[in-house]
XYZ file of C-alpha atoms in Angstrom:
231
model
C -5.676 1.548 18.152
C -3.619 4.018 15.971
C -1.396 2.967 13.182
C 1.519 4.317 11.432
C 2.043 3.458 7.756
C 5.289 3.862 5.885
C 5.223 4.869 2.230
C 8.721 4.849 0.324
C 8.541 6.837 -2.739
C 11.116 7.151 -5.884
C 9.628 8.152 -9.257
C 6.335 6.754 -8.454
C 3.947 8.986 -10.195
C 2.356 6.501 -12.334
C 0.652 4.508 -9.548
C 1.195 6.569 -6.529
C -2.214 8.568 -6.169
C -4.101 5.358 -6.471
C -2.044 3.805 -3.668
C -2.408 6.858 -1.368
C -6.264 7.119 -1.780
C -6.410 3.369 -1.089
C -4.431 3.911 2.105
C -5.965 7.058 3.381
C -9.637 6.021 2.641
C -9.253 3.596 5.470
C -7.222 5.322 8.182
C -8.736 6.638 11.467
C -8.398 10.295 12.384
C -5.539 9.511 14.699
C -3.577 7.268 12.196
C -0.566 8.691 10.283
C 0.684 8.166 6.580
C 4.341 8.774 6.744
C 5.867 9.487 3.231
C 9.355 9.891 2.135
C 10.474 10.716 -1.315
C 13.952 9.395 -2.447
C 15.031 12.118 -4.846
C 12.261 11.786 -7.436
C 12.682 13.418 -10.778
C 9.095 12.959 -11.848
C 5.649 14.229 -10.483
C 5.546 12.258 -7.425
C 6.353 15.077 -4.980
C 3.606 17.053 -6.593
C 1.228 14.296 -6.201
C 2.183 14.007 -2.455
C 1.738 17.636 -1.595
C -1.574 17.581 -3.463
C -3.280 15.746 -0.503
C -4.561 17.994 2.078
C -4.852 15.606 5.107
C -3.761 15.991 8.579
C -2.839 12.253 8.502
C -0.181 12.680 5.977
C 3.316 13.495 7.049
C 5.869 14.103 4.375
C 9.412 13.767 6.141
C 12.120 16.039 5.111
C 13.953 15.048 1.954
C 16.855 12.798 1.766
C 18.620 10.891 -0.996
C 19.047 7.099 -0.344
C 19.095 5.223 -3.598
C 17.291 2.253 -2.355
C 14.034 1.455 -0.592
C 15.578 -0.301 2.291
C 17.383 2.920 3.571
C 14.144 4.980 2.890
C 12.161 2.580 4.838
C 14.555 2.643 7.710
C 14.387 6.513 7.788
C 10.628 6.326 7.657
C 10.127 3.519 10.512
C 12.439 5.666 12.655
C 9.605 8.476 12.786
C 6.746 6.207 13.429
C 4.590 7.454 16.400
C 2.240 4.541 16.850
C 2.717 1.080 18.139
C 1.268 -0.711 15.125
C 3.154 -0.208 11.820
C 2.325 -1.041 8.345
C 4.566 -1.067 5.254
C 3.316 0.133 1.865
C 4.962 0.399 -1.698
C 4.153 3.160 -3.923
C 2.775 1.113 -6.739
C 0.468 -1.213 -4.965
C -3.301 -1.086 -3.873
C -4.693 -1.720 -0.406
C -7.849 -3.771 -0.317
C -10.459 -1.769 1.858
C -10.590 -4.327 4.710
C -6.644 -4.382 5.052
C -6.216 -2.257 8.125
C -9.008 -3.796 10.052
C -7.940 -7.409 9.268
C -4.133 -6.728 10.238
C -4.878 -4.786 13.344
C -7.294 -7.452 14.391
C -4.403 -9.974 13.810
C -1.933 -8.011 15.676
C -3.846 -8.435 18.840
C -2.440 -11.999 18.816
C 0.867 -11.655 17.037
C 3.646 -9.369 16.942
C 4.202 -9.507 13.272
C 1.479 -10.278 10.586
C 1.914 -11.165 7.096
C -1.018 -11.303 4.556
C -1.522 -12.985 1.261
C -1.594 -10.708 -1.731
C -2.768 -10.660 -5.422
C -0.232 -10.154 -8.075
C -1.467 -7.722 -10.628
C 0.059 -6.238 -13.904
C 0.489 -2.399 -14.713
C -3.203 -2.158 -15.846
C -4.521 -3.985 -12.848
C -5.301 -7.341 -14.245
C -4.830 -10.234 -11.818
C -1.761 -12.330 -12.670
C -1.967 -14.582 -9.689
C -4.827 -14.348 -7.455
C -2.955 -15.666 -4.331
C 0.803 -15.221 -3.701
C 0.695 -17.805 -1.121
C -0.626 -20.394 -3.606
C 2.577 -20.025 -5.786
C 4.946 -19.472 -2.768
C 3.614 -20.751 0.504
C 4.958 -19.186 3.503
C 7.045 -20.981 6.062
C 7.713 -20.211 9.688
C 10.825 -20.174 11.328
C 14.310 -18.508 11.215
C 15.870 -21.374 9.097
C 13.174 -21.644 6.467
C 13.465 -18.032 5.718
C 17.237 -17.343 5.644
C 17.408 -18.585 2.076
C 13.907 -18.400 0.847
C 12.000 -15.543 2.235
C 8.421 -15.631 3.319
C 8.246 -11.773 4.280
C 7.057 -9.471 1.559
C 7.262 -5.870 2.712
C 3.916 -4.491 1.498
C 2.072 -7.419 3.057
C 3.570 -6.852 6.487
C 2.286 -5.034 9.759
C 4.040 -5.492 13.197
C 4.157 -3.949 16.568
C 6.932 -1.401 17.419
C 8.775 -3.666 19.768
C 9.710 -5.757 16.624
C 11.205 -2.493 14.972
C 13.022 -1.755 18.188
C 14.768 -4.941 18.138
C 15.463 -4.796 14.321
C 17.232 -1.274 14.250
C 19.524 -0.446 13.064
C 19.177 -2.500 9.634
C 22.150 -4.552 8.551
C 24.300 -2.185 6.566
C 24.469 -4.138 3.479
C 20.784 -3.082 2.639
C 18.167 -4.315 0.024
C 16.676 -6.847 2.447
C 14.579 -4.830 4.914
C 11.589 -6.809 4.910
C 13.289 -10.206 5.240
C 15.495 -8.812 8.292
C 12.236 -7.728 9.957
C 10.885 -11.053 9.406
C 13.771 -12.878 10.690
C 13.966 -10.673 13.727
C 10.111 -11.226 14.465
C 10.775 -15.119 13.803
C 13.786 -15.304 16.241
C 12.498 -13.316 19.056
C 8.562 -12.761 18.649
C 5.346 -14.390 17.291
C 4.168 -14.195 13.687
C 0.949 -14.860 11.907
C 0.442 -15.429 8.139
C -3.161 -14.446 7.100
C -4.287 -16.537 4.156
C -6.221 -13.543 2.747
C -5.274 -11.267 -0.216
C -5.159 -7.689 1.427
C -3.049 -6.057 -1.172
C -2.894 -5.834 -4.865
C 0.765 -6.224 -5.457
C 1.563 -4.541 -8.893
C 4.369 -5.879 -11.156
C 5.192 -3.530 -13.993
C 8.831 -4.081 -15.002
C 10.393 -1.221 -13.107
C 9.930 -2.707 -9.535
C 12.857 -2.389 -7.340
C 12.204 -5.838 -5.809
C 12.137 -9.271 -7.557
C 9.336 -10.859 -6.013
C 7.953 -13.625 -8.241
C 11.126 -12.923 -10.437
C 14.822 -13.493 -10.387
C 17.202 -11.820 -7.944
C 19.451 -9.197 -9.254
C 22.330 -10.458 -6.876
C 24.491 -13.380 -7.868
C 24.267 -16.638 -5.919
C 27.326 -15.981 -4.357
C 26.153 -12.443 -3.117
C 22.982 -13.829 -1.950
C 24.750 -16.689 0.116
C 27.044 -13.980 1.593
C 24.372 -11.650 2.594
C 22.425 -14.607 4.302
C 25.469 -15.710 6.177
C 25.965 -12.151 7.423
C 22.467 -11.835 8.317
C 22.474 -14.966 10.558
C 25.522 -13.608 12.325
C 23.754 -10.143 13.069
C 20.635 -11.902 13.863
C 22.084 -14.255 16.636
C 24.109 -11.216 18.004
C 21.356 -8.825 18.181
């Protein structure tokens, strides 16, 4: 089976090359790595274009200002039925593709565990699941999200149900997970298949405090539920 990997980039030159190598090193010839650069002002675009690889597809440049819109753009261009999400500053473990595609034979969306590392690659938490155990079901994930984008892979039918994303943005991985929990089947893999790098400049707040107020978080979740059950 062939896979599409979606890599959203914005000013990611510090770790981008390492992540791209970790992905491309395990892709099959028919796989694709889709990259979208969101108006980077550093050397990210130069790093991307330095790879001479037929599996790499750099999408036409657009400006988004947030990874959720960038991922929606990427996901709309996937050619294959099995889709992976990748962040610019992480590192894939060598068996990630094989383990995730195997799990997708029995589930529509798969979420693996990950290790949390710092900017130098030192392990902060060997297992994210050990500090935040995943929980199945829609209700359990409306407030406390178990779906981390860089740890997710899913079938295209999940994406087709999830598009378009809710317009208030910033929660693409939670939205995909909730759609899968509502309409499809999910598997959580208790294996760390990604090194999730925390370095102080991450857009998301995994293992940290949300950038939104409690009131904003509550309103977003109410809106999510309304959209989900109308979808």
